Amino acid sequence: MCSSDLKKTILALLLIFTAGVYGQSLTDNQKYIPAKCNTLIGINMTKILTVPQIKAILADKENPNIKELYSLGMGPEDVESVIIGMDSEKLAADPNTNEPPVIAVSTLKSGISIEKIIEAAKNDKVEVTEKAFKEAQVFLMKKDGKTMAMTKLNANTVAVGSSDLIKRAILLNKGGTDNITTNKSIAALAKDKKSMFWAVGTVPKPKAESGEEPLDNPQLDMMKKIRSFNFDADFNKILNLGLALNCEDANVAGQLMAMAQFGLGALAAQEGSPIKADMIKVTTNDTTVSVKVTVDEKTLAMLPLLLAK
């Protein structure tokens, strides 16, 4: 697992690249995401900033999670577009890898100063090494045995992530075509995404270690029968959350619906819970189970307090 200091460093750097507008169908920076990625995550910062409670949190320049972003002379509103891809199958096979198979590609409205980013990393005691790949500069950042890479794709666009995915992004930038748009299962899930926050992906099947006894856990076994997920969060005075899980068969979907109803019902029944039973709707349609949660303005107003806990 990452150390606390490394987590702060990675979070600060990723915030630079992920606090902006993305999720506008399979266009723009998605052309830099390698096809081997099977999870995509998106945020539309324009919509995020329409949520008063979240806007106030992001405007706090002393917020430790955003302070590094402001130290570079930027705020969330300065980021134009970003897309995150993850090779979840590789991550499931080696969750403790020194280089998590994740890539974030972002474009800033006013351009990017690699020098400022490198300076911020070094100030956080990150070892930075510059190398070349296909005539592109690649900066390897190491701390506490963990590594991430960064490259500038053009004047306004930068990518940060594992060395392998960064190299693939460079090849795509030089005319390669093996990008996420050729991954048909992910392309179909991510088509026409315009919500405030979204995440889609196929679910990798975990592999048991050699000689390892399988756990007798019916709920875990049920989760293994999920093929893909599709999550959306959108805001228009109220917050709407939606999760769709595509399962191996209708029987699995029915059982997952029962599990979701029980779990969310128990949550709503807890004293002081911000989620109430009438906010939750769980349904099935053949092999798909859907969960929808509607959060009203009164409950949303509790967000800063909940995040502070």
Coordinates of C-alpha atoms in Angstrom, one line a residue:
M1 CA 0.0 0.0 0.0
C2 CA 1.1 3.6 -0.5
S3 CA 2.6 5.5 2.4
S4 CA 0.7 8.5 3.8
D5 CA 3.3 10.9 2.2
L6 CA 3.2 9.2 -1.1
K7 CA -0.6 9.3 -1.1
K8 CA -0.5 13.0 -0.5
T9 CA 2.0 13.5 -3.4
I10 CA -0.1 11.4 -5.8
L11 CA -3.3 13.1 -4.8
A12 CA -1.8 16.5 -5.2
L13 CA -0.5 15.7 -8.7
L14 CA -3.7 13.9 -9.8
L15 CA -5.8 16.8 -8.6
I16 CA -3.9 18.9 -11.1
F17 CA -5.0 16.6 -13.8
T18 CA -8.4 15.4 -12.6
A19 CA -10.2 18.4 -11.2
G20 CA -11.6 19.5 -14.5
V21 CA -14.2 18.9 -17.2
Y22 CA -14.4 15.4 -18.7
G23 CA -17.0 13.0 -19.6
Q24 CA -18.1 14.5 -22.9
S25 CA -18.5 11.3 -24.9
L26 CA -15.5 9.5 -26.5
T27 CA -13.7 12.5 -27.9
D28 CA -10.9 14.9 -27.1
N29 CA -8.4 13.5 -24.6
Q30 CA -9.9 10.1 -24.7
K31 CA -7.8 9.5 -27.8
Y32 CA -4.8 9.3 -25.6
I33 CA -6.2 6.6 -23.3
P34 CA -4.9 3.1 -24.3
A35 CA -7.4 0.4 -25.4
K36 CA -6.1 -1.9 -22.6
C37 CA -7.8 0.3 -20.0
N38 CA -11.2 -1.1 -19.0
T39 CA -12.3 1.5 -16.5
L40 CA -13.0 5.2 -17.3
I41 CA -13.9 7.9 -14.8
G42 CA -15.2 11.4 -15.6
I43 CA -16.1 14.7 -13.9
N44 CA -17.7 17.7 -15.5
M45 CA -16.3 20.5 -13.4
T46 CA -18.6 23.1 -14.9
K47 CA -21.5 21.2 -13.4
I48 CA -19.6 20.4 -10.2
L49 CA -19.1 24.1 -9.6
T50 CA -22.9 24.6 -9.8
V51 CA -23.2 22.7 -6.5
P52 CA -22.8 25.4 -3.9
Q53 CA -21.5 23.1 -1.2
I54 CA -18.8 21.6 -3.5
K55 CA -17.9 25.0 -5.0
A56 CA -17.2 26.3 -1.5
I57 CA -15.0 23.3 -0.7
L58 CA -13.0 23.7 -3.9
A59 CA -12.7 27.5 -3.4
D60 CA -10.9 27.0 -0.1
K61 CA -7.3 27.6 -0.9
E62 CA -6.2 26.2 2.5
N63 CA -7.9 22.8 1.9
P64 CA -5.0 20.4 2.2
N65 CA -6.3 18.3 -0.7
I66 CA -6.4 21.3 -3.1
K67 CA -3.6 23.4 -1.7
E68 CA -1.0 22.0 -4.1
L69 CA -3.1 22.9 -7.0
Y70 CA -3.4 26.5 -5.9
S71 CA 0.4 26.5 -5.2
L72 CA 0.9 26.1 -9.0
G73 CA -1.2 29.3 -9.6
M74 CA -4.2 27.3 -10.7
G75 CA -7.7 26.5 -9.5
P76 CA -10.2 23.9 -10.5
E77 CA -11.8 26.4 -12.8
D78 CA -8.6 26.6 -14.8
V79 CA -8.7 23.0 -15.9
E80 CA -10.4 22.5 -19.3
S81 CA -10.6 18.8 -19.8
V82 CA -9.4 15.5 -18.3
I83 CA -10.1 11.8 -18.6
I84 CA -8.8 9.0 -16.4
G85 CA -8.3 5.4 -17.6
M86 CA -7.4 2.4 -15.5
D87 CA -6.3 -1.2 -16.4
S88 CA -8.4 -2.7 -13.7
E89 CA -7.5 -6.3 -14.7
K90 CA -3.8 -5.6 -14.1
L91 CA -4.6 -3.9 -10.9
A92 CA -6.7 -6.8 -9.7
A93 CA -3.9 -9.2 -10.5
D94 CA -1.3 -7.1 -8.6
P95 CA -3.0 -4.6 -6.2
N96 CA 0.2 -3.8 -4.4
T97 CA 2.2 -2.9 -7.6
N98 CA 4.7 0.0 -7.3
E99 CA 3.1 1.5 -10.4
P100 CA -0.7 1.5 -10.4
P101 CA -1.9 1.0 -14.0
V102 CA -3.8 4.3 -14.1
I103 CA -3.4 7.3 -16.5
A104 CA -4.9 10.8 -16.3
V105 CA -4.8 13.1 -19.3
S106 CA -5.7 16.7 -18.9
T107 CA -5.8 20.0 -20.7
L108 CA -5.5 23.4 -18.9
K109 CA -7.1 26.5 -20.4
S110 CA -3.9 28.6 -20.0
G111 CA -1.3 26.0 -20.8
I112 CA 0.8 23.9 -18.5
S113 CA 4.1 24.7 -16.8
I114 CA 6.0 21.4 -16.4
E115 CA 8.6 23.3 -14.5
K116 CA 6.1 24.3 -11.8
I117 CA 4.8 20.8 -11.5
I118 CA 8.4 19.4 -11.2
E119 CA 9.3 22.0 -8.6
A120 CA 6.2 21.2 -6.5
A121 CA 7.1 17.5 -6.7
K122 CA 10.7 18.1 -5.6
N123 CA 9.4 20.3 -2.7
D124 CA 7.5 17.2 -1.5
K125 CA 10.8 15.2 -1.6
V126 CA 9.9 13.3 -4.7
E127 CA 12.9 12.0 -6.8
V128 CA 12.5 13.2 -10.4
T129 CA 14.4 11.7 -13.3
E130 CA 14.0 12.9 -16.9
K131 CA 14.2 10.4 -19.7
A132 CA 13.3 10.3 -23.4
F133 CA 10.8 8.0 -25.2
K134 CA 10.2 8.4 -28.9
E135 CA 11.6 11.9 -28.7
A136 CA 9.2 12.9 -25.9
Q137 CA 10.3 14.0 -22.4
V138 CA 9.2 11.6 -19.7
F139 CA 9.6 12.5 -16.0
L140 CA 9.7 9.6 -13.6
M141 CA 8.7 10.5 -10.1
K142 CA 9.7 8.2 -7.3
K143 CA 9.0 8.2 -3.6
D144 CA 8.9 5.5 -0.9
G145 CA 9.4 2.8 -3.6
K146 CA 6.5 3.9 -5.6
T147 CA 6.7 5.3 -9.2
M148 CA 4.6 7.4 -11.5
A149 CA 5.5 9.0 -14.9
M150 CA 4.5 12.3 -16.6
T151 CA 4.8 13.7 -20.1
K152 CA 3.6 16.7 -21.9
L153 CA 1.6 15.8 -25.0
N154 CA 1.2 19.3 -26.4
A155 CA 1.4 22.9 -25.1
N156 CA -1.8 22.5 -23.0
T157 CA -2.1 18.8 -22.4
V158 CA -0.2 16.6 -19.9
A159 CA -0.5 12.9 -18.9
V160 CA 0.4 11.3 -15.6
G161 CA 0.3 7.7 -14.7
S162 CA 2.2 4.4 -14.9
S163 CA 5.3 4.2 -17.2
D164 CA 3.6 1.7 -19.5
L165 CA 0.4 3.7 -20.0
I166 CA 2.4 6.9 -20.5
K167 CA 4.5 5.3 -23.2
R168 CA 1.3 4.1 -24.9
A169 CA -0.1 7.6 -24.7
I170 CA 3.0 9.0 -26.4
L171 CA 2.6 6.4 -29.2
L172 CA -1.0 7.4 -29.6
N173 CA 0.0 11.0 -29.7
K174 CA 2.3 10.2 -32.6
G175 CA -0.4 8.6 -34.7
G176 CA -1.2 5.3 -33.0
T177 CA -4.8 4.2 -33.2
D178 CA -5.1 1.6 -30.4
N179 CA -7.0 3.9 -28.1
I180 CA -10.0 3.4 -25.8
T181 CA -12.4 4.1 -28.7
T182 CA -11.4 0.6 -30.1
N183 CA -12.4 -1.1 -26.8
K184 CA -16.0 -1.7 -27.8
S185 CA -17.3 -2.7 -24.4
I186 CA -16.0 0.5 -22.7
A187 CA -16.9 2.7 -25.7
A188 CA -20.5 1.5 -25.5
L189 CA -20.7 2.2 -21.7
A190 CA -19.2 5.6 -22.0
K191 CA -21.1 6.8 -25.0
D192 CA -22.7 10.3 -24.7
K193 CA -21.8 10.7 -21.0
K194 CA -22.6 14.3 -19.9
S195 CA -23.3 13.9 -16.2
M196 CA -21.5 15.7 -13.4
F197 CA -19.6 12.6 -12.4
W198 CA -19.5 9.2 -14.1
A199 CA -17.6 6.0 -14.0
V200 CA -17.9 2.9 -16.3
G201 CA -16.0 -0.3 -16.6
T202 CA -15.9 -4.0 -16.9
V203 CA -15.3 -6.0 -13.7
P204 CA -12.2 -8.2 -13.7
K205 CA -12.4 -11.7 -12.3
P206 CA -10.0 -12.0 -9.3
K207 CA -7.5 -14.9 -9.6
A208 CA -6.8 -17.0 -6.5
E209 CA -3.2 -17.4 -5.5
S210 CA -1.7 -20.9 -6.2
G211 CA -2.7 -23.2 -3.3
E212 CA -5.0 -20.7 -1.8
E213 CA -8.3 -22.0 -0.4
P214 CA -11.3 -20.2 -1.9
L215 CA -13.2 -18.2 0.7
D216 CA -16.7 -19.4 1.6
N217 CA -18.4 -16.0 1.1
P218 CA -21.7 -16.1 -0.8
Q219 CA -21.8 -12.3 -1.0
L220 CA -18.3 -12.1 -2.5
D221 CA -19.2 -14.9 -4.9
M222 CA -22.2 -12.9 -6.0
M223 CA -20.1 -9.8 -6.7
K224 CA -17.8 -11.9 -8.9
K225 CA -20.8 -12.4 -11.2
I226 CA -21.0 -8.8 -12.1
R227 CA -19.9 -8.1 -15.7
S228 CA -19.8 -4.4 -15.8
F229 CA -20.9 -1.2 -14.0
N230 CA -22.2 2.2 -15.0
F231 CA -22.4 5.0 -12.5
D232 CA -23.7 8.6 -12.9
A233 CA -24.1 11.5 -10.5
D234 CA -25.8 14.7 -11.7
F235 CA -27.1 17.9 -10.1
N236 CA -30.0 20.2 -10.8
K237 CA -31.0 21.6 -7.4
I238 CA -31.1 18.0 -6.2
L239 CA -28.4 15.3 -6.5
N240 CA -29.3 12.2 -8.5
L241 CA -27.1 9.1 -8.1
G242 CA -27.5 6.1 -10.4
L243 CA -25.7 2.8 -10.5
A244 CA -26.4 0.0 -13.0
L245 CA -24.8 -3.4 -12.6
N246 CA -24.9 -5.9 -15.5
C247 CA -24.8 -9.4 -14.2
E248 CA -24.2 -12.9 -15.6
D249 CA -27.9 -13.8 -15.5
A250 CA -31.3 -12.6 -14.2
N251 CA -31.1 -14.7 -11.1
V252 CA -27.9 -12.9 -10.0
A253 CA -29.5 -9.6 -10.7
G254 CA -32.4 -10.5 -8.5
Q255 CA -30.2 -11.5 -5.7
L256 CA -28.1 -8.4 -5.9
M257 CA -31.3 -6.3 -5.9
A258 CA -32.3 -8.0 -2.6
M259 CA -28.8 -7.4 -1.1
A260 CA -28.9 -3.7 -2.2
Q261 CA -32.4 -3.2 -0.8
F262 CA -31.4 -4.7 2.5
G263 CA -28.1 -2.8 2.8
L264 CA -29.5 0.6 1.8
G265 CA -32.5 0.1 4.0
A266 CA -30.3 -0.6 6.9
L267 CA -28.3 2.5 6.2
A268 CA -31.5 4.6 6.0
A269 CA -32.7 3.2 9.3
Q270 CA -29.7 4.3 11.2
E271 CA -30.2 7.2 13.5
G272 CA -28.9 10.5 12.0
S273 CA -28.4 8.9 8.6
P274 CA -28.6 11.6 5.8
I275 CA -30.1 8.9 3.5
K276 CA -33.8 8.2 3.9
A277 CA -35.8 5.3 2.6
D278 CA -37.9 7.4 0.3
M279 CA -34.7 8.6 -1.5
I280 CA -33.8 5.1 -2.6
K281 CA -35.2 3.0 -5.5
V282 CA -33.8 -0.4 -6.5
T283 CA -35.1 -2.2 -9.6
T284 CA -34.1 -5.0 -12.0
N285 CA -34.5 -5.5 -15.7
D286 CA -33.5 -8.9 -16.9
T287 CA -29.7 -9.1 -16.1
T288 CA -29.3 -5.5 -14.9
V289 CA -29.9 -4.2 -11.4
S290 CA -30.3 -0.5 -11.0
V291 CA -29.9 1.6 -7.8
K292 CA -31.1 5.3 -7.8
V293 CA -30.7 7.7 -4.9
T294 CA -32.1 11.2 -4.9
V295 CA -30.5 13.7 -2.4
D296 CA -32.6 16.8 -1.7
E297 CA -31.2 20.3 -1.0
K298 CA -31.6 19.9 2.8
T299 CA -29.5 16.8 2.8
L300 CA -27.0 18.1 0.4
A301 CA -26.4 21.1 2.7
M302 CA -24.9 18.6 5.2
L303 CA -22.1 17.6 2.7
P304 CA -19.4 19.9 4.1
L305 CA -20.1 18.5 7.6
L306 CA -20.0 14.9 6.4
L307 CA -16.8 15.4 4.5
A308 CA -15.2 17.0 7.6
K309 CA -15.8 13.8 9.7

